[in-house]
Amino acid sequence: MRRFAYDFERALVELEEKLDDLKKSPSVQNPEIAEEIAYLESQIEKLREKTYANLTPWQKVRIARHPDRPRTLDYVEHIFHDYLDLHGDRLYSDDPAIVGGFAFLDSQKVMIIGHQKGKNPKENVLRNFGMAHPEGYRKALRLMKLAEKFHLPLISFIDTPGAYPGIGAEERGQAGAIALNLFEMSALRTPIIVINIGEGGSGGALAIGVGDRIFMLENAYYSVITPEGCASILYNNASKAEEAAEALKLTAESLFELGLIDGIIPEPLGGAHRDPHFVSLKLKETLSSTIKELVNIPLEHLVEERYQRLRKIGFYREE
Amino acid sequence: MEKEVQLEKDKNNTKSESEEIWFRCSACQELIYRKDFEKNFKVCPKCDHHFRLGALDRISFLIDEGTFEETDAGLRSVDFLGFKGAKTYLVSLKQAEEKTKLKEAVITGIGKIGGKPVAFGVLDFDFIGGSMGSVVGEKITRLVERAIENNLPLVIVSASGGARMQEGVISLMQMAKTSAAIKRFSQGNKPFISILANPTSGGVTASFASLGDIILAEPGAFIGFAGPRVIEQTIKQKLPKGFQTAEFMREHGMVDKVVHRKELKKTIIQLLTFLTEK
């Protein structure tokens, strides 16, 4: 089966496919074949380094959108146990673009919320590509309130191209739903850890993204607007997305430099989908140590520090 | 966000800049006598079309004469990302200053409405689409904090395309910053009256503007989260007539009242009286 590949990684993926074929060949024990396999492996190693070591912001955006990239529920499965999913906003419906529920991180009880993209085209239609409607944000808020009530640290996974722009979303108050989450999260009386695992698409991402500690995976991005949207406005040309991605300073590295996130979780060369277990392990280490740190901070201080964290965001001068 | 330039290009609804004695209403095409128009709060006397209002006009229409004291007037935007667009951020800022004679997209201060002191803020759409970057976010937040400190009601008139792209993700975070400030304000006992003027969309609608105890809107104002072009491109169909207007939002339960501009000050006074006096 041919694997999905972007243009910039096409040569590498083709070599990898060739290697897979060779390894499956019945004459794999043949010394000549074995030699070729060894040679290919060394070539692949070099090419992998060359392809992925210095990704541009736009290439990172594309890796963040890779169809095989692990989703929220993949991490839930790898990192937590006894996940109990909860549904519905108690007002209108259950939005499959946002998932959530109780779980254990080792012996620590937590509440999880997160955007959920599909793993295949069919599931993507069900999940609306991770683009939530107001009822999704209201479900998330309901789970946040449960976390507060039952003293559960909240772990939020961000992975969305943006809040869904549609008729029903506007009719049911998309803007108000996002605003209310920002309002409530800023003072929620329980620790909040936010992990951007892929796409941090504007207000739709931020709506579950206010927290005490915020991390991004190495190839995740966080932006006020999609590079394509920015390009079509600022350059009148959506194909200038590459330039826009550069200008928007949307990579994990840029966000760290801007002081907006607390750390970057490493991914294997080429992206998280190439080794989900490795990323899950790193993520779990970060979550475990961060929760231990946060649960020891008195709630009053925690909420005050969260406010001050937001309060100081901005660059300006005063005349 | 995406909608701002779309709206910026919508020249049908610009302020009528020229100083001709007569001009044609962009909505009903009738000839309008400018003096009548000015007296009518820049609403077409023939068809009630509410023309977009600059921040200074808004202050003179709502705040008692001579009572407004501007705060944080010295805050200035900086191009901390070195943003490279078709034009640089600094050029956009300079052009906006020349066009509006303002220094930023928001004016904040303390003034009186019907004799009642309020913390007041107003956005100006003609300044880079009324977009919220660091300065708008900071001025709104300081205004809210000043209202908390002085136990004042808060009145903010919004007109904005959303977040300011040229400040990247920092502008997005102003949504969280201003909303957090409103959360603190809401723990007191003074009202926040949020007024949505034409247009209010994107990151401003999705933050402080939607968090009023009372939300008022001007007739015909565009109000929404996503811009119409983005929605059309996403759902691949035409939008129904009247979609994302103030009236549509009222019908769907998102605003308390749609108030004619000439009734706006009276309505605010009524609310302030009801909500702040024993």
Coordinates of N, CA and C in Angstrom, one line a residue, chain A residues 1-220:
Chain A
M1 N 0.8 -1.2 0.0 CA 0.0 0.0 0.0 C 0.9 1.2 0.0
R2 N 0.5 2.2 -0.9 CA 1.3 3.4 -0.9 C 1.0 4.3 0.3
R3 N 2.0 4.9 0.9 CA 1.8 5.7 2.0 C 1.6 7.1 1.6
F4 N 0.8 7.9 2.5 CA 0.6 9.3 2.3 C 2.0 10.0 2.4
A5 N 2.2 10.9 1.5 CA 3.4 11.7 1.6 C 3.2 13.1 1.0
Y6 N 3.8 14.1 1.6 CA 3.8 15.5 1.1 C 4.9 15.5 0.1
D7 N 4.9 16.5 -0.8 CA 5.9 16.6 -1.9 C 7.3 16.7 -1.3
F8 N 7.5 17.4 -0.2 CA 8.9 17.5 0.3 C 9.4 16.3 1.0
E9 N 8.6 15.3 1.2 CA 9.1 14.0 1.8 C 8.8 12.8 0.9
R10 N 8.4 13.1 -0.3 CA 8.0 12.1 -1.3 C 9.2 11.1 -1.6
A11 N 10.4 11.7 -1.8 CA 11.6 10.9 -2.2 C 11.9 9.9 -1.1
L12 N 11.8 10.4 0.2 CA 12.1 9.6 1.3 C 11.1 8.4 1.5
V13 N 9.8 8.8 1.4 CA 8.7 7.8 1.6 C 8.8 6.7 0.5
E14 N 9.2 7.1 -0.7 CA 9.3 6.2 -1.8 C 10.4 5.1 -1.5
L15 N 11.5 5.7 -1.0 CA 12.6 4.8 -0.6 C 12.2 3.8 0.6
E16 N 11.4 4.4 1.5 CA 10.9 3.6 2.6 C 10.0 2.5 2.1
E17 N 9.2 2.8 1.1 CA 8.3 1.8 0.6 C 9.1 0.7 -0.1
K18 N 10.1 1.1 -0.8 CA 10.9 0.2 -1.5 C 11.6 -0.8 -0.5
L19 N 12.0 -0.2 0.6 CA 12.6 -1.0 1.7 C 11.6 -2.0 2.2
D20 N 10.4 -1.6 2.5 CA 9.4 -2.4 3.0 C 9.2 -3.6 2.0
D21 N 9.1 -3.3 0.7 CA 8.9 -4.4 -0.3 C 10.0 -5.4 -0.2
L22 N 11.2 -4.9 -0.2 CA 12.4 -5.8 -0.1 C 12.3 -6.7 1.1
K23 N 12.0 -6.1 2.2 CA 11.9 -6.9 3.5 C 10.9 -8.0 3.4
K24 N 9.8 -7.7 2.6 CA 8.8 -8.7 2.5 C 9.1 -9.8 1.4
S25 N 10.1 -9.5 0.7 CA 10.4 -10.4 -0.4 C 10.8 -11.8 0.1
P26 N 10.4 -12.9 -0.6 CA 10.8 -14.2 -0.1 C 12.3 -14.5 -0.1
S27 N 13.0 -13.7 -0.9 CA 14.5 -14.0 -1.0 C 15.2 -13.0 -0.1
V28 N 14.6 -12.6 1.0 CA 15.2 -11.7 1.9 C 16.5 -12.2 2.5
Q29 N 16.6 -13.5 2.6 CA 17.8 -14.1 3.2 C 19.0 -14.1 2.2
N30 N 18.7 -13.9 0.9 CA 19.7 -13.9 -0.1 C 20.7 -12.7 0.2
P31 N 22.0 -13.0 0.2 CA 23.0 -12.0 0.7 C 22.9 -10.8 -0.2
E32 N 22.7 -10.9 -1.4 CA 22.6 -9.7 -2.3 C 21.5 -8.8 -1.8
I33 N 20.3 -9.4 -1.6 CA 19.2 -8.6 -1.1 C 19.5 -8.0 0.3
A34 N 20.1 -8.8 1.1 CA 20.4 -8.3 2.5 C 21.3 -7.1 2.4
E35 N 22.3 -7.2 1.4 CA 23.2 -6.1 1.2 C 22.4 -4.8 0.8
E36 N 21.5 -5.1 -0.2 CA 20.7 -3.9 -0.7 C 19.9 -3.3 0.4
I37 N 19.3 -4.1 1.3 CA 18.5 -3.6 2.4 C 19.4 -2.7 3.3
A38 N 20.6 -3.2 3.6 CA 21.5 -2.5 4.5 C 21.8 -1.1 3.9
Y39 N 22.1 -1.2 2.5 CA 22.4 0.1 1.8 C 21.3 1.0 1.9
L40 N 20.1 0.5 1.5 CA 18.9 1.4 1.5 C 18.7 2.0 2.9
E41 N 18.8 1.2 3.9 CA 18.6 1.7 5.3 C 19.5 2.9 5.6
S42 N 20.8 2.7 5.2 CA 21.7 3.8 5.5 C 21.3 5.1 4.7
Q43 N 20.9 4.9 3.4 CA 20.5 6.0 2.6 C 19.3 6.7 3.2
I44 N 18.3 5.9 3.6 CA 17.1 6.4 4.2 C 17.4 7.2 5.5
E45 N 18.3 6.7 6.3 CA 18.7 7.4 7.5 C 19.2 8.8 7.1
K46 N 20.1 8.9 6.1 CA 20.6 10.2 5.7 C 19.6 11.1 5.2
L47 N 18.7 10.5 4.3 CA 17.7 11.3 3.7 C 16.6 11.8 4.7
R48 N 16.4 11.0 5.7 CA 15.4 11.4 6.7 C 15.9 12.6 7.4
E49 N 17.2 12.5 7.8 CA 17.8 13.7 8.5 C 17.7 14.9 7.6
K50 N 18.0 14.7 6.3 CA 18.1 15.9 5.4 C 16.6 16.4 5.2
T51 N 15.7 15.6 5.1 CA 14.3 16.0 4.9 C 13.7 16.7 6.0
Y52 N 13.9 16.2 7.2 CA 13.1 16.7 8.4 C 13.9 17.6 9.4
A53 N 15.2 17.6 9.2 CA 16.0 18.3 10.3 C 15.7 19.8 10.4
N54 N 15.4 20.4 9.2 CA 15.2 21.9 9.2 C 13.9 22.2 8.5
L55 N 12.8 21.8 9.1 CA 11.5 22.0 8.5 C 11.1 23.5 8.5
T56 N 10.5 24.0 7.5 CA 10.0 25.4 7.5 C 8.7 25.4 8.2
P57 N 8.3 26.6 8.6 CA 7.0 26.7 9.3 C 5.8 26.0 8.5
W58 N 5.8 26.3 7.2 CA 4.8 25.7 6.4 C 4.8 24.2 6.3
Q59 N 6.1 23.6 6.3 CA 6.2 22.2 6.3 C 5.7 21.6 7.7
K60 N 5.9 22.4 8.7 CA 5.4 21.9 10.0 C 3.9 21.9 10.1
V61 N 3.3 23.0 9.5 CA 1.9 23.0 9.4 C 1.3 21.8 8.8
R62 N 2.0 21.4 7.7 CA 1.5 20.2 6.9 C 1.7 18.9 7.7
I63 N 2.8 18.9 8.5 CA 3.0 17.7 9.3 C 1.9 17.7 10.4
A64 N 1.6 18.8 10.9 CA 0.5 18.9 12.0 C -0.8 18.5 11.4
R65 N -1.0 18.6 10.1 CA -2.2 18.2 9.5 C -2.1 16.8 8.8
H66 N -1.1 16.1 9.1 CA -0.9 14.8 8.4 C -2.0 13.8 8.7
P67 N -2.6 13.2 7.7 CA -3.7 12.3 8.0 C -3.5 11.2 9.0
D68 N -2.2 10.8 9.1 CA -1.9 9.7 10.0 C -1.5 10.2 11.4
R69 N -1.5 11.5 11.6 CA -1.1 12.0 12.9 C -1.9 11.5 14.0
P70 N -1.3 11.1 15.2 CA -2.1 10.6 16.3 C -3.1 11.7 16.8
R71 N -4.3 11.3 17.1 CA -5.4 12.2 17.5 C -5.5 12.1 19.0
T72 N -6.4 13.0 19.6 CA -6.6 13.0 21.0 C -6.8 11.7 21.6
L73 N -7.7 10.9 21.0 CA -8.1 9.6 21.6 C -6.9 8.6 21.5
D74 N -6.0 8.8 20.6 CA -4.8 7.9 20.5 C -4.0 8.1 21.8
Y75 N -3.8 9.4 22.1 CA -3.0 9.7 23.3 C -3.7 9.3 24.6
V76 N -5.0 9.4 24.6 CA -5.8 9.0 25.7 C -5.5 7.5 25.9
E77 N -5.6 6.8 24.9 CA -5.4 5.3 25.0 C -4.0 5.0 25.4
H78 N -3.0 5.7 24.9 CA -1.6 5.3 25.2 C -1.2 5.8 26.6
I79 N -1.7 6.9 27.1 CA -1.2 7.5 28.3 C -2.0 7.2 29.5
F80 N -3.3 7.1 29.4 CA -4.2 7.0 30.5 C -4.8 5.6 30.6
H81 N -5.5 5.3 31.7 CA -6.3 4.1 31.8 C -7.7 4.3 32.4
D82 N -8.6 3.4 32.1 CA -9.9 3.5 32.6 C -10.6 4.8 32.1
Y83 N -10.4 5.2 30.9 CA -11.1 6.4 30.3 C -12.6 6.1 30.2
L84 N -13.4 7.0 30.8 CA -14.8 6.9 30.7 C -15.4 8.1 30.0
D85 N -15.8 7.9 28.7 CA -16.2 9.0 27.9 C -17.6 9.6 28.3
L86 N -17.7 10.9 28.2 CA -19.0 11.5 28.6 C -19.4 12.4 27.4
H87 N -20.7 12.5 27.3 CA -21.3 13.1 26.1 C -22.3 14.2 26.4
G88 N -22.4 15.1 25.4 CA -23.5 16.1 25.4 C -23.4 17.3 26.2
D89 N -24.1 18.4 25.7 CA -24.0 19.7 26.4 C -25.2 19.9 27.2
R90 N -26.1 19.0 27.2 CA -27.4 19.1 28.0 C -28.3 20.2 27.5
L91 N -28.0 20.7 26.3 CA -28.8 21.8 25.8 C -29.3 21.5 24.4
Y92 N -28.4 20.9 23.6 CA -28.8 20.8 22.2 C -28.4 19.4 21.6
S93 N -27.1 19.0 21.8 CA -26.7 17.7 21.2 C -25.3 17.4 21.7
D94 N -24.8 16.3 21.1 CA -23.4 15.9 21.4 C -22.6 16.1 20.2
D95 N -21.5 16.9 20.4 CA -20.7 17.3 19.2 C -19.5 16.3 19.2
P96 N -19.4 15.4 18.1 CA -18.3 14.5 18.1 C -17.0 15.1 17.8
A97 N -16.9 16.4 17.5 CA -15.7 17.1 17.2 C -14.9 17.4 18.5
I98 N -15.6 17.3 19.7 CA -14.9 17.4 21.0 C -15.3 16.2 21.8
V99 N -14.2 15.6 22.4 CA -14.4 14.4 23.2 C -14.0 14.8 24.7
G100 N -14.4 13.9 25.6 CA -14.0 14.2 26.9 C -14.5 13.1 27.9
G101 N -13.9 13.1 29.1 CA -14.3 12.2 30.1 C -13.3 12.0 31.2
F102 N -13.7 11.1 32.2 CA -12.8 10.8 33.3 C -11.7 9.8 32.9
A103 N -10.6 9.9 33.5 CA -9.5 8.9 33.3 C -8.5 8.9 34.4
F104 N -7.7 7.9 34.5 CA -6.6 7.9 35.4 C -5.3 8.1 34.7
L105 N -4.4 9.0 35.2 CA -3.0 9.0 34.8 C -2.2 8.4 35.9
D106 N -1.8 7.1 35.7 CA -1.4 6.2 36.8 C -2.4 6.3 37.9
S107 N -2.1 6.8 39.1 CA -3.1 6.7 40.1 C -3.8 8.0 40.3
Q108 N -3.5 9.0 39.4 CA -4.1 10.4 39.5 C -5.4 10.4 38.7
K109 N -6.5 10.8 39.4 CA -7.8 11.0 38.6 C -7.7 12.3 37.9
V110 N -8.1 12.3 36.6 CA -8.1 13.6 35.8 C -9.4 13.7 35.0
M111 N -9.7 14.9 34.5 CA -10.7 15.1 33.5 C -10.0 15.4 32.2
I112 N -10.4 14.8 31.1 CA -9.8 15.1 29.8 C -10.9 15.7 28.9
I113 N -10.4 16.8 28.2 CA -11.3 17.2 27.1 C -10.3 17.4 25.9
G114 N -10.9 17.4 24.7 CA -10.0 17.6 23.5 C -10.8 17.6 22.2
H115 N -10.2 18.3 21.2 CA -10.7 18.2 19.9 C -10.4 16.8 19.3
Q116 N -11.3 16.2 18.5 CA -11.1 14.9 17.9 C -11.3 15.0 16.4
K117 N -10.2 14.7 15.7 CA -10.3 14.6 14.3 C -10.5 13.1 13.9
G118 N -10.9 12.8 12.7 CA -11.1 11.4 12.3 C -9.8 10.8 11.9
K119 N -9.7 9.5 11.9 CA -8.6 8.7 11.4 C -8.7 8.3 10.0
N120 N -9.9 8.5 9.4 CA -10.1 8.2 8.0 C -11.2 9.1 7.5
P121 N -11.4 9.2 6.2 CA -12.4 10.1 5.6 C -13.8 10.0 6.2
K122 N -14.2 8.7 6.5 CA -15.5 8.5 7.0 C -15.6 9.1 8.4
E123 N -14.6 8.8 9.3 CA -14.7 9.3 10.6 C -14.5 10.8 10.6
N124 N -13.8 11.3 9.7 CA -13.6 12.8 9.6 C -14.9 13.5 9.3
V125 N -15.8 12.9 8.5 CA -17.1 13.5 8.3 C -17.8 13.5 9.6
L126 N -17.8 12.4 10.4 CA -18.5 12.3 11.7 C -17.9 13.4 12.6
R127 N -16.6 13.5 12.6 CA -16.0 14.4 13.6 C -15.9 15.8 13.1
N128 N -16.4 16.1 11.9 CA -16.3 17.4 11.2 C -14.9 17.9 11.2
F129 N -13.9 17.0 11.0 CA -12.5 17.4 10.9 C -12.0 18.1 12.1
G130 N -12.6 17.8 13.3 CA -12.2 18.4 14.5 C -12.7 19.9 14.7
M131 N -13.6 20.3 13.8 CA -14.1 21.7 13.9 C -15.4 21.7 14.7
A132 N -15.4 22.2 15.9 CA -16.5 22.1 16.8 C -17.6 23.2 16.5
H133 N -18.8 22.8 16.8 CA -20.0 23.7 16.9 C -20.1 24.2 18.3
P134 N -21.0 25.2 18.5 CA -21.1 25.7 19.9 C -21.4 24.6 20.9
E135 N -22.2 23.6 20.5 CA -22.5 22.6 21.5 C -21.2 21.8 21.9
G136 N -20.2 21.8 21.1 CA -19.0 21.1 21.4 C -18.3 21.9 22.5
Y137 N -18.2 23.2 22.4 CA -17.6 24.1 23.4 C -18.4 24.1 24.7
R138 N -19.7 23.9 24.5 CA -20.6 23.9 25.7 C -20.4 22.5 26.5
K139 N -20.2 21.5 25.7 CA -19.9 20.2 26.3 C -18.6 20.3 27.1
A140 N -17.6 20.9 26.4 CA -16.3 21.1 27.1 C -16.4 21.9 28.4
L141 N -17.2 22.9 28.3 CA -17.5 23.7 29.5 C -18.1 22.9 30.6
R142 N -19.1 22.1 30.3 CA -19.8 21.3 31.2 C -18.8 20.3 31.9
L143 N -17.9 19.8 31.1 CA -16.9 18.9 31.7 C -15.9 19.6 32.6
M144 N -15.5 20.8 32.2 CA -14.7 21.7 33.0 C -15.3 21.9 34.4
K145 N -16.6 22.2 34.4 CA -17.3 22.5 35.6 C -17.3 21.2 36.5
L146 N -17.5 20.1 35.9 CA -17.4 18.8 36.6 C -16.0 18.6 37.2
A147 N -15.0 19.0 36.4 CA -13.6 18.8 36.9 C -13.4 19.7 38.2
E148 N -14.0 20.9 38.1 CA -13.9 21.8 39.2 C -14.6 21.3 40.5
K149 N -15.8 20.8 40.2 CA -16.6 20.3 41.3 C -16.0 19.1 42.0
F150 N -15.4 18.2 41.2 CA -14.9 17.0 41.8 C -13.4 17.0 42.0
H151 N -12.8 18.2 41.9 CA -11.4 18.4 42.2 C -10.5 17.6 41.3
L152 N -10.8 17.6 40.0 CA -10.0 16.8 39.1 C -9.1 17.8 38.2
P153 N -7.8 17.6 38.2 CA -7.0 18.4 37.2 C -7.6 18.2 35.8
L154 N -7.6 19.3 35.1 CA -8.2 19.2 33.7 C -7.0 19.1 32.7
I155 N -7.1 18.2 31.8 CA -6.1 18.1 30.7 C -6.8 18.3 29.4
S156 N -6.4 19.3 28.7 CA -7.1 19.7 27.4 C -6.2 19.5 26.2
F157 N -6.6 18.8 25.2 CA -5.9 18.5 24.0 C -6.4 19.4 22.9
I158 N -5.6 20.2 22.3 CA -6.0 21.1 21.2 C -5.6 20.4 19.9
D159 N -6.5 20.3 19.0 CA -6.2 19.8 17.6 C -7.4 20.2 16.7
T160 N -7.4 21.4 16.2 CA -8.5 21.8 15.3 C -8.1 22.8 14.3
P161 N -8.6 22.7 13.1 CA -8.3 23.8 12.1 C -9.0 25.1 12.5
G162 N -10.0 25.0 13.4 CA -10.8 26.2 13.8 C -12.2 25.8 14.2
A163 N -12.9 26.8 14.8 CA -14.3 26.6 15.1 C -15.0 26.5 13.8
Y164 N -16.1 25.7 13.7 CA -16.7 25.5 12.4 C -17.5 26.8 12.0
P165 N -17.2 27.2 10.7 CA -17.9 28.4 10.2 C -19.1 27.9 9.4
G166 N -20.3 27.9 10.0 CA -21.5 27.4 9.3 C -22.7 28.1 9.8
I167 N -23.8 27.8 9.1 CA -25.1 28.5 9.5 C -25.5 28.1 10.9
G168 N -25.6 26.8 11.2 CA -26.1 26.4 12.5 C -25.2 26.9 13.6
A169 N -23.9 26.9 13.3 CA -22.9 27.4 14.3 C -23.2 28.8 14.7
E170 N -23.5 29.6 13.7 CA -23.8 31.1 14.0 C -25.1 31.2 14.7
E171 N -26.1 30.4 14.2 CA -27.5 30.5 14.8 C -27.4 30.1 16.3
R172 N -26.5 29.2 16.6 CA -26.5 28.7 18.0 C -25.4 29.4 18.9
G173 N -24.8 30.5 18.3 CA -23.9 31.3 19.1 C -22.5 30.8 19.2
Q174 N -21.9 30.6 18.1 CA -20.5 30.2 18.1 C -19.6 31.1 18.9
A175 N -19.8 32.4 18.6 CA -18.9 33.4 19.3 C -19.1 33.4 20.8
G176 N -20.4 33.4 21.2 CA -20.7 33.5 22.6 C -20.2 32.2 23.3
A177 N -20.3 31.1 22.7 CA -19.8 29.8 23.3 C -18.3 29.9 23.6
I178 N -17.6 30.4 22.6 CA -16.1 30.5 22.7 C -15.8 31.5 23.8
A179 N -16.5 32.7 23.8 CA -16.2 33.7 24.8 C -16.5 33.2 26.2
L180 N -17.5 32.5 26.4 CA -17.9 32.0 27.7 C -16.8 31.0 28.2
N181 N -16.3 30.2 27.3 CA -15.2 29.3 27.8 C -14.0 30.0 28.2
L182 N -13.6 31.1 27.5 CA -12.4 31.9 27.9 C -12.7 32.5 29.3
F183 N -13.9 33.0 29.4 CA -14.3 33.6 30.7 C -14.2 32.7 31.8
E184 N -14.8 31.5 31.7 CA -14.8 30.5 32.7 C -13.5 29.8 33.0
M185 N -12.8 29.5 31.9 CA -11.5 28.8 32.1 C -10.5 29.7 32.9
S186 N -10.6 31.1 32.7 CA -9.7 32.0 33.3 C -9.7 31.9 34.8
A187 N -10.9 31.4 35.4 CA -11.0 31.4 36.8 C -11.4 30.0 37.4
L188 N -11.3 29.0 36.5 CA -11.7 27.6 37.0 C -10.9 27.2 38.1
R189 N -11.5 26.7 39.2 CA -10.8 26.4 40.4 C -10.3 24.9 40.4
T190 N -9.5 24.6 39.4 CA -8.8 23.4 39.3 C -7.6 23.5 38.4
P191 N -6.5 22.8 38.6 CA -5.4 22.9 37.6 C -5.8 22.6 36.2
I192 N -5.2 23.4 35.3 CA -5.5 23.1 33.8 C -4.2 23.0 33.1
I193 N -4.0 21.8 32.4 CA -2.8 21.7 31.5 C -3.3 21.5 30.1
V194 N -2.8 22.3 29.2 CA -3.2 22.3 27.8 C -2.0 21.8 27.0
I195 N -2.4 20.9 26.1 CA -1.4 20.3 25.1 C -1.9 20.6 23.7
N196 N -1.2 21.3 22.9 CA -1.5 21.4 21.5 C -0.8 20.3 20.8
I197 N -1.6 19.3 20.3 CA -1.0 18.1 19.7 C -0.9 18.2 18.2
G198 N -1.5 19.3 17.6 CA -1.4 19.4 16.1 C -1.8 20.8 15.6
E199 N -3.1 21.0 15.4 CA -3.5 22.2 14.8 C -4.1 23.1 15.9
G200 N -3.5 24.3 16.1 CA -4.1 25.3 17.0 C -4.8 26.4 16.2
G201 N -6.0 26.1 15.7 CA -6.6 27.0 14.8 C -7.5 28.0 15.5
S202 N -6.8 29.2 15.8 CA -7.5 30.4 16.2 C -8.5 30.2 17.4
G203 N -9.6 30.9 17.4 CA -10.5 31.0 18.5 C -11.1 29.6 18.9
G204 N -11.2 28.8 17.9 CA -11.7 27.4 18.1 C -10.7 26.6 18.9
A205 N -9.4 26.9 18.8 CA -8.4 26.2 19.7 C -8.4 26.8 21.0
L206 N -8.3 28.1 21.1 CA -8.2 28.8 22.3 C -9.4 28.6 23.3
A207 N -10.6 28.3 22.7 CA -11.8 28.0 23.5 C -11.7 26.9 24.5
I208 N -10.7 26.0 24.3 CA -10.4 25.0 25.3 C -8.9 25.1 25.7
G209 N -8.3 26.3 25.5 CA -6.9 26.5 25.6 C -6.3 27.4 26.7
V210 N -7.2 27.8 27.6 CA -6.7 28.7 28.7 C -6.2 27.8 29.8
G211 N -5.0 27.9 30.3 CA -4.5 27.0 31.3 C -3.4 27.5 32.2
D212 N -3.0 26.7 33.1 CA -1.9 27.0 34.0 C -0.5 26.7 33.4
R213 N -0.5 25.6 32.6 CA 0.7 25.2 31.9 C 0.3 24.8 30.5
I214 N 1.0 25.3 29.5 CA 0.6 25.0 28.1 C 1.8 24.5 27.4
F215 N 1.6 23.4 26.7 CA 2.7 22.7 25.9 C 2.3 22.5 24.5
M216 N 3.3 22.4 23.6 CA 3.0 22.1 22.2 C 3.9 21.0 21.8
L217 N 3.4 20.1 21.0 CA 4.3 19.1 20.3 C 5.2 19.9 19.3
E218 N 6.3 19.3 19.0 CA 7.3 19.9 18.2 C 6.8 20.5 16.9
N219 N 5.9 19.7 16.2 CA 5.4 20.1 14.9 C 4.0 20.7 15.0
A220 N 3.5 20.9 16.1 CA 2.2 21.6 16.2 C 2.3 23.0 15.9

